[in-house]
CSV table of C-alpha atoms in Angstrom, one decimal:
chain,number,residue,atom,x,y,z
A,1490,UNK,CA,105.6,142.1,103.9
A,1491,UNK,CA,108.6,140.9,101.8
A,1492,UNK,CA,106.9,137.9,100.3
A,1493,UNK,CA,107.4,137.9,96.6
A,1494,UNK,CA,107.3,135.2,94.0
A,1495,UNK,CA,110.3,135.0,91.6
A,1496,UNK,CA,110.8,133.1,88.4
A,1497,UNK,CA,109.9,129.8,90.0
A,1498,UNK,CA,108.0,130.4,93.3
A,1499,UNK,CA,108.7,132.1,96.6
A,1500,UNK,CA,112.0,131.4,98.3
A,1501,UNK,CA,113.4,132.8,101.6
A,1502,UNK,CA,115.7,132.0,104.5
A,1503,UNK,CA,114.3,129.7,107.1
A,1504,UNK,CA,113.4,131.5,110.4
A,1505,UNK,CA,113.9,134.9,108.7
A,1506,UNK,CA,111.1,135.4,106.3
A,1507,UNK,CA,110.4,131.7,105.7
A,1508,UNK,CA,108.5,131.0,109.0
A,1509,UNK,CA,105.5,128.9,109.8
A,1510,UNK,CA,103.3,132.0,110.1
A,1511,UNK,CA,104.3,133.3,106.7
A,1512,UNK,CA,104.0,129.9,105.0
A,1513,UNK,CA,100.5,129.6,106.3
A,1514,UNK,CA,99.7,133.1,105.0
A,1515,UNK,CA,100.9,132.2,101.5
A,1516,UNK,CA,98.9,128.9,101.7
A,1517,UNK,CA,95.8,130.9,102.6
A,1518,UNK,CA,96.4,133.3,99.8
A,1519,UNK,CA,96.9,130.4,97.3
A,1520,UNK,CA,93.7,128.7,98.5
A,1521,UNK,CA,91.6,131.9,98.2
A,1522,UNK,CA,93.0,132.7,94.7
A,1523,UNK,CA,92.5,129.1,93.6
A,1524,UNK,CA,88.8,129.4,94.3
A,1525,UNK,CA,88.5,132.8,92.6
A,1526,UNK,CA,86.8,133.7,89.3
A,1527,UNK,CA,90.0,135.5,88.3
A,1528,UNK,CA,92.0,132.3,88.3
A,1529,UNK,CA,89.5,130.7,85.9
A,1530,UNK,CA,90.0,133.6,83.4
A,1531,UNK,CA,93.8,133.3,83.6
A,1532,UNK,CA,94.0,129.5,82.9
A,1533,UNK,CA,94.2,130.0,79.2
A,1534,UNK,CA,97.6,130.5,77.6
A,1535,UNK,CA,98.8,131.7,74.3
A,1536,UNK,CA,102.3,131.5,72.8
A,1537,UNK,CA,101.3,133.4,69.6
A,1538,UNK,CA,98.0,134.8,68.2
A,1539,UNK,CA,95.6,132.0,67.3
A,1540,UNK,CA,97.2,129.3,69.5
A,1541,UNK,CA,95.4,128.8,72.9
A,1542,UNK,CA,95.3,126.1,75.5
A,1543,UNK,CA,92.8,126.2,78.4
A,1544,UNK,CA,93.5,123.9,81.3
A,1545,UNK,CA,91.2,125.1,84.1
A,1546,UNK,CA,90.1,122.6,86.7
A,1547,UNK,CA,88.0,123.7,89.6
A,1548,UNK,CA,89.6,123.9,93.0
A,1549,UNK,CA,87.2,121.2,94.2
A,1550,UNK,CA,89.4,118.7,92.2
A,1551,UNK,CA,92.0,119.1,94.9
A,1552,UNK,CA,95.5,120.3,95.4
A,1553,UNK,CA,98.6,118.2,95.8
A,1554,UNK,CA,101.2,119.1,98.5
A,1555,UNK,CA,104.7,117.7,98.2
A,1556,UNK,CA,108.0,118.4,99.9
A,1557,UNK,CA,111.8,118.0,99.5
A,1558,UNK,CA,114.6,116.9,101.9
A,1559,UNK,CA,115.3,120.3,103.4
A,1560,UNK,CA,115.0,121.2,107.1
A,1561,UNK,CA,111.4,121.0,108.3
A,1562,UNK,CA,110.0,120.6,104.8
A,1563,UNK,CA,107.6,117.8,105.8
A,1564,UNK,CA,106.4,120.0,108.7
A,1565,UNK,CA,105.8,123.0,106.4
A,1566,UNK,CA,104.0,120.8,104.0
A,1567,UNK,CA,101.7,119.5,106.7
A,1568,UNK,CA,100.8,123.1,107.7
A,1569,UNK,CA,100.1,124.0,104.1
A,1570,UNK,CA,97.9,120.9,103.7
A,1571,UNK,CA,95.8,121.9,106.8
A,1572,UNK,CA,95.4,125.5,105.5
A,1573,UNK,CA,94.3,124.3,102.0
A,1574,UNK,CA,91.8,121.9,103.6
A,1575,UNK,CA,90.4,124.7,105.8
A,1576,UNK,CA,89.2,126.4,102.7
A,1577,UNK,CA,87.2,123.3,101.7
A,1578,UNK,CA,89.8,122.2,99.0
A,1579,UNK,CA,90.7,118.4,99.1
A,1580,UNK,CA,94.4,117.8,99.6
A,1581,UNK,CA,96.6,115.0,98.4
A,1582,UNK,CA,99.7,115.0,100.6
A,1583,UNK,CA,102.8,113.1,99.7
A,1584,UNK,CA,103.7,110.3,102.1
A,1585,UNK,CA,107.4,110.9,101.7
A,1586,UNK,CA,110.1,113.2,100.4
A,1587,UNK,CA,109.7,113.2,96.7
A,1588,UNK,CA,111.2,115.1,93.7
A,1589,UNK,CA,109.4,118.0,92.2
A,1590,UNK,CA,108.7,116.2,88.9
A,1591,UNK,CA,106.7,113.5,90.8
A,1592,UNK,CA,104.6,116.3,92.1
A,1593,UNK,CA,104.0,117.7,88.6
A,1594,UNK,CA,103.2,114.3,87.2
A,1595,UNK,CA,100.7,113.5,90.0
A,1596,UNK,CA,98.8,116.7,89.4
A,1597,UNK,CA,98.2,115.8,85.8
A,1598,UNK,CA,97.8,112.1,86.4
A,1599,UNK,CA,95.3,112.5,89.2
A,1600,UNK,CA,93.3,115.2,87.4
A,1601,UNK,CA,94.0,117.7,90.2
A,1602,UNK,CA,93.5,121.4,90.2
A,1603,UNK,CA,97.1,122.2,90.9
A,1604,UNK,CA,100.0,121.5,93.2
A,1605,UNK,CA,102.3,123.0,95.9
A,1606,UNK,CA,105.9,121.9,96.4
A,1607,UNK,CA,107.8,122.9,99.5
A,1608,UNK,CA,111.3,123.3,98.2
A,1609,UNK,CA,114.0,125.8,97.5
A,1610,UNK,CA,115.4,123.7,94.7
A,1611,UNK,CA,119.2,124.3,94.4
A,1612,UNK,CA,119.4,127.2,96.9
A,1613,UNK,CA,121.8,126.9,99.9
A,1614,UNK,CA,120.7,125.0,103.0
A,1615,UNK,CA,119.4,128.0,104.8
A,1616,UNK,CA,116.6,128.4,102.3
A,1617,UNK,CA,113.2,126.9,101.7
A,1618,UNK,CA,110.5,127.7,99.3
A,1619,UNK,CA,106.9,127.4,98.0
A,1620,UNK,CA,106.5,126.4,94.3
A,1621,UNK,CA,103.0,126.4,92.7
A,1622,UNK,CA,102.2,123.9,90.0
A,1623,UNK,CA,99.3,124.2,87.6
A,1624,UNK,CA,96.7,121.7,86.5
A,1625,UNK,CA,98.7,120.7,83.4
A,1626,UNK,CA,101.7,119.6,85.6
A,1627,UNK,CA,104.0,122.6,85.0
A,1628,UNK,CA,105.2,125.7,86.7
A,1629,UNK,CA,102.8,128.6,87.3
A,1630,UNK,CA,102.8,131.5,85.0
A,1631,UNK,CA,103.5,135.1,86.2
A,1632,UNK,CA,99.8,136.0,86.1
A,1633,UNK,CA,99.0,133.2,88.5
A,1634,UNK,CA,101.7,134.0,91.1
A,1635,UNK,CA,100.7,137.7,90.8
A,1636,UNK,CA,97.2,136.7,91.7
A,1637,UNK,CA,98.4,134.9,94.8
A,1638,UNK,CA,100.5,137.9,95.8
A,1639,UNK,CA,97.5,140.2,95.3
A,1640,UNK,CA,95.4,137.9,97.5
A,1641,UNK,CA,98.1,138.0,100.1
A,1642,UNK,CA,98.0,141.8,100.2
A,1643,UNK,CA,94.2,141.8,100.6
A,1644,UNK,CA,94.5,139.4,103.5
A,1645,UNK,CA,97.0,141.6,105.3
A,1646,UNK,CA,95.3,144.9,104.5
A,1647,UNK,CA,91.8,143.6,105.6
A,1648,UNK,CA,93.2,141.8,108.6
A,1649,UNK,CA,91.0,139.0,107.4
A,1650,UNK,CA,89.7,136.3,109.7
A,1651,UNK,CA,91.2,133.1,108.3
A,1652,UNK,CA,89.7,129.6,108.7
A,1653,UNK,CA,91.6,127.1,110.9
A,1654,UNK,CA,89.7,123.8,110.9
A,1655,UNK,CA,90.0,121.5,107.9
A,1656,UNK,CA,86.7,121.3,105.9
A,1657,UNK,CA,88.0,118.8,103.3
A,1658,UNK,CA,89.8,115.5,103.4
A,1659,UNK,CA,93.6,115.3,103.6
A,1660,UNK,CA,94.7,112.1,101.8
A,1661,UNK,CA,98.3,110.8,102.0
A,1662,UNK,CA,99.5,109.5,98.6
A,1663,UNK,CA,102.5,107.8,97.0
A,1664,UNK,CA,104.1,110.0,94.4
A,1665,UNK,CA,107.0,107.8,93.5
A,1666,UNK,CA,105.6,104.5,92.1
A,1667,UNK,CA,103.0,106.1,89.7
A,1668,UNK,CA,105.8,108.4,88.4
A,1669,UNK,CA,108.1,105.4,87.9
A,1670,UNK,CA,105.4,103.7,85.9
A,1671,UNK,CA,105.3,106.7,83.6
A,1672,UNK,CA,109.1,106.5,83.1
A,1673,UNK,CA,108.9,102.8,82.4
A,1674,UNK,CA,106.5,103.5,79.5
A,1675,UNK,CA,108.8,106.2,78.0
A,1676,UNK,CA,112.2,104.6,78.4
A,1677,UNK,CA,113.5,101.1,77.5
A,1678,UNK,CA,114.9,100.3,81.0
A,1679,UNK,CA,115.6,96.7,79.9
A,1680,UNK,CA,118.1,97.6,77.3
A,1681,UNK,CA,119.8,99.9,79.8
A,1682,UNK,CA,120.2,97.3,82.4
A,1683,UNK,CA,121.4,94.7,79.9
A,1684,UNK,CA,124.4,96.9,79.2
A,1685,UNK,CA,125.5,96.6,82.8
A,1686,UNK,CA,126.7,100.2,82.9
A,1687,UNK,CA,128.7,101.3,86.0
A,1688,UNK,CA,126.7,104.3,87.2
A,1689,UNK,CA,127.9,106.8,89.8
A,1690,UNK,CA,124.9,108.8,91.1
A,1691,UNK,CA,125.2,112.0,93.1
A,1692,UNK,CA,121.7,113.0,94.4
A,1693,UNK,CA,123.4,115.8,96.5
A,1694,UNK,CA,121.7,114.8,99.7
A,1695,UNK,CA,118.3,115.6,98.1
A,1696,UNK,CA,115.1,114.1,96.9
A,1697,UNK,CA,116.7,111.7,94.4
A,1698,UNK,CA,118.6,109.7,97.1
A,1699,UNK,CA,118.1,106.0,96.2
A,1700,UNK,CA,115.7,106.5,93.3
A,1701,UNK,CA,118.2,105.5,90.6
A,1702,UNK,CA,118.7,102.2,92.3
A,1703,UNK,CA,115.0,101.6,92.7
A,1704,UNK,CA,114.3,102.4,89.0
A,1705,UNK,CA,117.3,100.3,87.7
A,1706,UNK,CA,117.5,97.5,90.3
A,1707,UNK,CA,119.7,95.3,88.0
A,1708,UNK,CA,122.3,97.9,87.3
A,1709,UNK,CA,125.7,98.5,89.0
A,1710,UNK,CA,125.0,101.8,90.8
A,1711,UNK,CA,127.1,103.5,93.4
A,1712,UNK,CA,125.9,106.6,95.2
A,1713,UNK,CA,127.8,109.5,96.7
A,1714,UNK,CA,126.1,112.0,99.0
A,1715,UNK,CA,123.4,109.4,99.1
A,1716,UNK,CA,121.5,110.2,102.3
A,1717,UNK,CA,119.3,113.0,103.5
A,1718,UNK,CA,121.3,115.8,105.0
A,1719,UNK,CA,119.5,119.2,105.1
A,1720,UNK,CA,122.9,121.0,105.6
A,1721,UNK,CA,124.2,119.7,102.2
A,1722,UNK,CA,127.7,119.5,103.9
A,1723,UNK,CA,130.5,120.7,101.6
A,1724,UNK,CA,128.4,121.4,98.6
A,1725,UNK,CA,125.5,123.4,97.2
A,1726,UNK,CA,122.7,121.2,95.8
A,1727,UNK,CA,123.1,122.5,92.3
A,1728,UNK,CA,124.6,120.1,89.7
A,1729,UNK,CA,127.3,122.4,88.2
A,1730,UNK,CA,131.0,121.6,88.0
A,1731,UNK,CA,131.9,123.6,91.1
A,1732,UNK,CA,129.8,121.3,93.2
A,1733,UNK,CA,130.6,118.0,91.5
A,1734,UNK,CA,134.3,117.7,92.1
A,1735,UNK,CA,133.9,114.4,94.0
A,1736,UNK,CA,131.8,113.0,91.2
A,1737,UNK,CA,134.4,114.1,88.6
A,1738,UNK,CA,137.1,112.3,90.6
A,1739,UNK,CA,135.1,109.2,91.3
A,1740,UNK,CA,133.9,108.4,87.7
A,1741,UNK,CA,137.3,108.0,85.9
A,1742,UNK,CA,138.6,105.9,88.8
A,1743,UNK,CA,135.8,103.4,88.0
A,1744,UNK,CA,136.8,102.6,84.5
A,1745,UNK,CA,134.0,102.8,82.0
A,1746,UNK,CA,131.6,104.5,84.5
A,1747,UNK,CA,129.3,107.4,83.9
A,1748,UNK,CA,128.2,110.0,86.4
A,1749,UNK,CA,124.8,111.4,86.9
A,1750,UNK,CA,123.9,114.3,89.3
A,1751,UNK,CA,120.6,115.7,90.5
A,1752,UNK,CA,119.8,119.0,92.3
A,1753,UNK,CA,118.1,119.3,95.6
A,1754,UNK,CA,114.5,118.8,94.4
A,1755,UNK,CA,115.3,116.5,91.4
A,1756,UNK,CA,114.3,118.7,88.5
A,1757,UNK,CA,117.8,119.7,87.2
A,1758,UNK,CA,120.5,117.4,85.9
A,1759,UNK,CA,124.3,117.3,85.6
A,1760,UNK,CA,126.5,114.6,84.2
A,1761,UNK,CA,130.2,113.5,84.1
A,1762,UNK,CA,131.5,111.5,81.1
A,1763,UNK,CA,133.7,108.5,81.1
A,1764,UNK,CA,136.9,110.6,81.3
A,1765,UNK,CA,135.7,112.6,84.3
A,1766,UNK,CA,134.7,115.7,82.2
A,1767,UNK,CA,131.7,117.7,83.5
A,1768,UNK,CA,129.0,117.9,80.9
A,1769,UNK,CA,127.1,121.1,81.2
A,1770,UNK,CA,123.3,121.5,80.8
A,1771,UNK,CA,124.0,122.9,77.3
A,1772,UNK,CA,125.8,119.7,76.3
A,1773,UNK,CA,123.2,117.5,77.9
A,1774,UNK,CA,120.5,119.3,76.0
A,1775,UNK,CA,122.3,118.6,72.7
A,1776,UNK,CA,122.8,114.9,73.6
A,1777,UNK,CA,119.1,114.5,74.3
A,1778,UNK,CA,118.1,116.2,71.1
A,1779,UNK,CA,120.6,114.0,69.2
A,1780,UNK,CA,119.1,110.9,70.8
A,1781,UNK,CA,115.4,111.7,70.4
A,1782,UNK,CA,115.8,112.5,66.7
A,1783,UNK,CA,118.4,110.0,65.5
A,1784,UNK,CA,117.5,107.0,67.6
A,1785,UNK,CA,113.9,107.5,68.7
A,1786,UNK,CA,112.8,109.3,65.4
A,1787,UNK,CA,110.8,111.8,67.4
A,1788,UNK,CA,109.7,115.1,65.8
A,1789,UNK,CA,108.3,118.4,66.9
A,1790,UNK,CA,109.5,121.8,68.0
A,1791,UNK,CA,112.7,122.6,70.0
A,1792,UNK,CA,112.8,125.5,72.4
A,1793,UNK,CA,115.6,127.0,74.4
A,1794,UNK,CA,115.8,129.9,76.8
A,1795,UNK,CA,117.7,133.1,75.9
A,1796,UNK,CA,120.9,132.1,77.9
A,1797,UNK,CA,121.1,128.6,76.5
A,1798,UNK,CA,123.7,127.5,73.9
A,1799,UNK,CA,123.2,128.4,70.2
A,1800,UNK,CA,124.2,124.8,69.4
A,1801,UNK,CA,120.6,123.8,70.1
A,1802,UNK,CA,119.5,126.0,67.3
A,1803,UNK,CA,122.1,124.7,64.9
A,1804,UNK,CA,121.1,121.1,65.7
A,1805,UNK,CA,117.4,121.9,65.3
A,1806,UNK,CA,118.1,123.5,61.9
A,1807,UNK,CA,120.2,120.5,60.9
A,1808,UNK,CA,117.3,118.2,61.7
A,1809,UNK,CA,114.8,120.6,60.0
A,1810,UNK,CA,112.8,121.0,63.2
A,1811,UNK,CA,110.9,124.1,64.3
A,1812,UNK,CA,113.0,126.2,66.7
A,1813,UNK,CA,111.9,128.7,69.4
A,1814,UNK,CA,113.8,131.0,71.7
A,1815,UNK,CA,112.1,132.2,74.9
A,1816,UNK,CA,112.8,134.5,77.8
A,1817,UNK,CA,114.6,132.9,80.7
A,1818,UNK,CA,112.3,130.7,82.9
A,1819,UNK,CA,110.9,127.3,82.3
A,1820,UNK,CA,107.4,128.6,82.5
A,1821,UNK,CA,107.8,130.0,79.0
A,1822,UNK,CA,108.9,126.6,77.7
A,1823,UNK,CA,105.9,125.0,79.4
A,1824,UNK,CA,103.6,127.5,77.7
A,1825,UNK,CA,105.0,126.3,74.3
A,1826,UNK,CA,104.3,122.7,75.2
A,1827,UNK,CA,100.7,123.7,75.8
A,1828,UNK,CA,100.2,125.5,72.6
A,1829,UNK,CA,102.6,124.0,70.0
A,1830,UNK,CA,103.7,120.5,68.9
A,1831,UNK,CA,106.9,120.4,71.0
A,1832,UNK,CA,109.5,117.7,71.3
A,1833,UNK,CA,112.1,119.2,73.7
A,1834,UNK,CA,112.7,122.3,75.6
A,1835,UNK,CA,115.3,123.4,78.1
A,1836,UNK,CA,117.2,126.1,79.9
A,1837,UNK,CA,120.8,127.0,80.9
A,1838,UNK,CA,120.3,126.1,84.5
A,1839,UNK,CA,119.9,122.3,83.8
A,1840,UNK,CA,116.1,122.0,83.5
A,1841,UNK,CA,114.9,120.1,80.4
A,1842,UNK,CA,111.5,118.7,79.5
A,1843,UNK,CA,110.2,116.6,76.7
A,1844,UNK,CA,107.0,115.4,75.0
A,1845,UNK,CA,104.8,112.5,76.0
A,1846,UNK,CA,105.3,113.4,79.7
A,1847,UNK,CA,104.5,116.6,81.5
A,1848,UNK,CA,105.7,120.1,80.5
A,1849,UNK,CA,108.2,120.2,83.3
A,1850,UNK,CA,111.9,119.8,84.0
A,1851,UNK,CA,112.7,116.2,85.0
A,1852,UNK,CA,116.2,115.2,85.9
A,1853,UNK,CA,115.5,111.4,86.3
A,1854,UNK,CA,113.8,111.2,82.9
A,1855,UNK,CA,116.7,113.0,81.3
A,1856,UNK,CA,119.1,110.7,83.0
A,1857,UNK,CA,117.3,107.6,81.7
A,1858,UNK,CA,117.3,109.0,78.2
A,1859,UNK,CA,121.1,109.6,78.4
A,1860,UNK,CA,121.6,106.0,79.4
A,1861,UNK,CA,119.3,104.8,76.7
A,1862,UNK,CA,121.4,106.9,74.2
A,1863,UNK,CA,124.5,105.0,75.4
A,1864,UNK,CA,122.8,101.7,75.2
A,1865,UNK,CA,121.4,102.2,71.7
A,1866,UNK,CA,124.4,103.9,70.2
A,1867,UNK,CA,127.0,101.6,71.8
A,1868,UNK,CA,129.0,104.8,72.6
A,1869,UNK,CA,129.8,106.6,75.8
A,1870,UNK,CA,128.5,110.1,76.5
A,1871,UNK,CA,131.8,111.8,75.5
A,1872,UNK,CA,131.9,109.8,72.2
A,1873,UNK,CA,128.4,110.9,71.3
A,1874,UNK,CA,129.2,114.5,72.1
A,1875,UNK,CA,132.2,114.3,69.8
A,1876,UNK,CA,129.9,113.1,67.0
A,1877,UNK,CA,127.8,116.2,67.6
A,1878,UNK,CA,130.8,118.5,67.6
A,1879,UNK,CA,131.9,116.9,64.3
A,1880,UNK,CA,128.6,118.0,62.8
A,1881,UNK,CA,128.1,121.5,64.1
A,1882,UNK,CA,131.4,122.5,65.6
A,1883,UNK,CA,132.8,122.9,69.1
A,1884,UNK,CA,131.4,125.6,71.3
A,1885,UNK,CA,132.1,126.6,74.9
A,1886,UNK,CA,130.0,128.5,77.4
A,1887,UNK,CA,130.5,130.2,80.7
A,1888,UNK,CA,128.9,132.7,83.1
A,1889,UNK,CA,129.9,135.1,85.8
A,1890,UNK,CA,127.8,137.1,88.3
A,1891,UNK,CA,128.7,140.6,89.4
A,1892,UNK,CA,127.1,142.6,92.3
A,1893,UNK,CA,125.1,145.5,91.0
A,1894,UNK,CA,122.7,147.6,93.0
A,1895,UNK,CA,119.2,147.9,91.6
A,1896,UNK,CA,119.5,151.6,90.8
A,1897,UNK,CA,122.5,150.8,88.6
A,1898,UNK,CA,120.9,148.0,86.6
A,1899,UNK,CA,118.7,150.4,84.5
A,1900,UNK,CA,121.6,152.7,83.7
A,1901,UNK,CA,123.8,149.8,82.5
A,1902,UNK,CA,121.0,148.3,80.3
A,1903,UNK,CA,120.4,151.7,78.8
A,1904,UNK,CA,124.0,152.1,77.9
A,1905,UNK,CA,124.3,148.6,76.5
A,1906,UNK,CA,121.2,149.2,74.3
A,1907,UNK,CA,122.0,152.7,73.1
A,1908,UNK,CA,125.8,152.5,72.8
A,1909,UNK,CA,126.4,149.3,70.9
A,1910,UNK,CA,130.0,148.7,70.0
A,1911,UNK,CA,131.2,147.6,66.5
A,1912,UNK,CA,133.1,144.8,68.1
A,1913,UNK,CA,133.3,143.0,71.4
A,1914,UNK,CA,136.1,140.7,72.6
A,1915,UNK,CA,137.7,141.0,69.2
A,1916,UNK,CA,134.6,139.8,67.4
A,1917,UNK,CA,132.3,141.8,65.1
A,1918,UNK,CA,128.9,142.7,66.6
A,1919,UNK,CA,126.4,141.5,64.0
A,1920,UNK,CA,123.2,142.2,65.9
A,1921,UNK,CA,121.5,142.9,69.2
A,1922,UNK,CA,118.6,141.0,70.9
A,1923,UNK,CA,116.7,142.3,73.9
A,1924,UNK,CA,114.4,139.3,74.5
A,1925,UNK,CA,115.5,139.0,78.1
A,1926,UNK,CA,118.5,141.3,78.9
A,1927,UNK,CA,120.8,142.5,76.2
A,1928,UNK,CA,122.6,140.0,74.0
A,1929,UNK,CA,125.3,141.0,71.4
A,1930,UNK,CA,125.3,138.6,68.5
A,1931,UNK,CA,128.8,138.1,67.3
A,1932,UNK,CA,130.6,136.4,64.4
A,1933,UNK,CA,130.8,132.6,64.2
A,1934,UNK,CA,127.6,132.1,66.3
A,1935,UNK,CA,129.3,133.6,69.4
A,1936,UNK,CA,127.4,135.9,71.7
A,1937,UNK,CA,127.5,137.7,75.1
A,1938,UNK,CA,124.5,138.4,77.2
A,1939,UNK,CA,124.0,140.8,80.1
A,1940,UNK,CA,121.0,140.1,82.2
A,1941,UNK,CA,120.0,141.7,85.5
A,1942,UNK,CA,118.8,139.3,88.1
A,1943,UNK,CA,115.1,139.8,89.0
A,1944,UNK,CA,115.5,138.7,92.6
A,1945,UNK,CA,119.1,139.6,93.6
A,1946,UNK,CA,121.4,142.7,93.3
A,1947,UNK,CA,123.3,141.0,90.5
A,1948,UNK,CA,124.1,141.3,86.8
A,1949,UNK,CA,124.6,137.9,85.1
A,1950,UNK,CA,127.0,137.8,82.2
A,1951,UNK,CA,126.8,134.8,79.8
A,1952,UNK,CA,129.1,134.1,76.8
A,1953,UNK,CA,129.5,131.4,74.1
A,1954,UNK,CA,132.3,131.1,71.6
A,1955,UNK,CA,134.3,128.5,69.7
A,1956,UNK,CA,137.1,128.3,72.3
A,1957,UNK,CA,137.5,128.6,76.0
A,1958,UNK,CA,140.0,131.4,75.6
A,1959,UNK,CA,137.5,133.4,73.5
A,1960,UNK,CA,134.7,132.9,76.1
A,1961,UNK,CA,137.0,134.2,78.8
A,1962,UNK,CA,138.0,137.2,76.7
A,1963,UNK,CA,134.3,138.0,76.2
A,1964,UNK,CA,133.6,137.7,79.9
A,1965,UNK,CA,136.6,139.7,80.9
A,1966,UNK,CA,135.5,142.6,78.6
A,1967,UNK,CA,132.0,142.3,80.0
A,1968,UNK,CA,133.3,142.5,83.5
A,1969,UNK,CA,135.4,145.6,82.6
A,1970,UNK,CA,132.3,147.3,81.0
A,1971,UNK,CA,130.2,146.7,84.1
A,1972,UNK,CA,132.9,147.9,86.4
A,1973,UNK,CA,133.4,151.0,84.3
A,1974,UNK,CA,129.7,151.8,84.3
A,1975,UNK,CA,129.6,151.5,88.1
A,1976,UNK,CA,132.5,153.9,88.5
A,1977,UNK,CA,130.7,156.4,86.2
A,1978,UNK,CA,127.6,156.3,88.3
A,1979,UNK,CA,129.5,156.6,91.6
A,1980,UNK,CA,131.2,159.7,90.4
A,1981,UNK,CA,127.9,161.4,89.7
């Protein structure tokens, strides 16, 4: 059985591995594990020795089931709800399509035992998925998903007789309005609406369709791709520059506008400034950090994943805030929120979470904070970003993916670890870090990272430097190194 959980749940192609039978099997395994003694022992987390957070809630508290706008998502969710209830676990089932952050918030707000979200996030339209949320409102840790996988193996090996009739209540619930109430408590929506910003929203046919208008009813908001379409025609529901060309053209045509984009399940954000420039997740992270400290006077730790810009570290050091770097995956950021006084944490893929909410990526909350930054500062996003560059310098980032069979990944990492060059891309190699992949630390805060994908036959190469040209030079040398290693292996 090729059902395996990756960095953020199980994802597979619809009608291939992602079938109703397999979704029901995964739901049975989740329910059985949720009632197990082993889960109780695993619901304590530690970021470093002496710091622990235990969040266990019994399965009888109930599980939440939500779903996104993909093909048949509501049908898959209904099947999952029936399976969970057949194990005697009460179910709170979303009444409507809703973003993943509303699922996470509801789990914590309703004092539930956990949550399940039917979504494949930003994957292409052929895919769907099964995310598990924990009682604290964040993504499940590897030990939890491993427990579900082991339970699934037992079910298949034992050819277990599984229950079919619901033994607990299935209650339909509204996830949107309670979540909106939490945003209203965190963000000054009145000051945003008084500015009468022109907002161009791109929900990418996903869960956030119409939500910006509902949250800011007095604002001038125009949506593109603003209806449900499970085929995501012409785009992939990931808010990166490649998929936001229409937004980048629309924003500067509407003078003074700002563009906000949301991925398929609403946990990742992209933005376009007043001149039509795409703002990467790295830049959005810095803008949020800038706002929370300078304008809101928040304090606490700042964490970034291994592939995220070094500018975050420079800003944290400037503001004299504790800084942490984690392996790639928001679950590591969530673990920090549970065990440390954290203010802000984020990752390269556009997921950013903050204090006073849930330890989860939340694109709509991030968008509101960006608008609040504009309202309070009296400056557009691009102007605020230039203020940050004036303080810590200008940096650029990029990434390329290269096909690499699994048997060649280990050989490449071994070479990168044991044959470290003195310079790379014309820059001196000052150090090496292997927190998650192999990163060469270069002069002037530049770096290049080689990281094998855990779920695909790929090697991802990330780079950051003080100019676009330097970034491309680093990536080109990285590409040549990988190609050379592949040729060496093929000749053996």
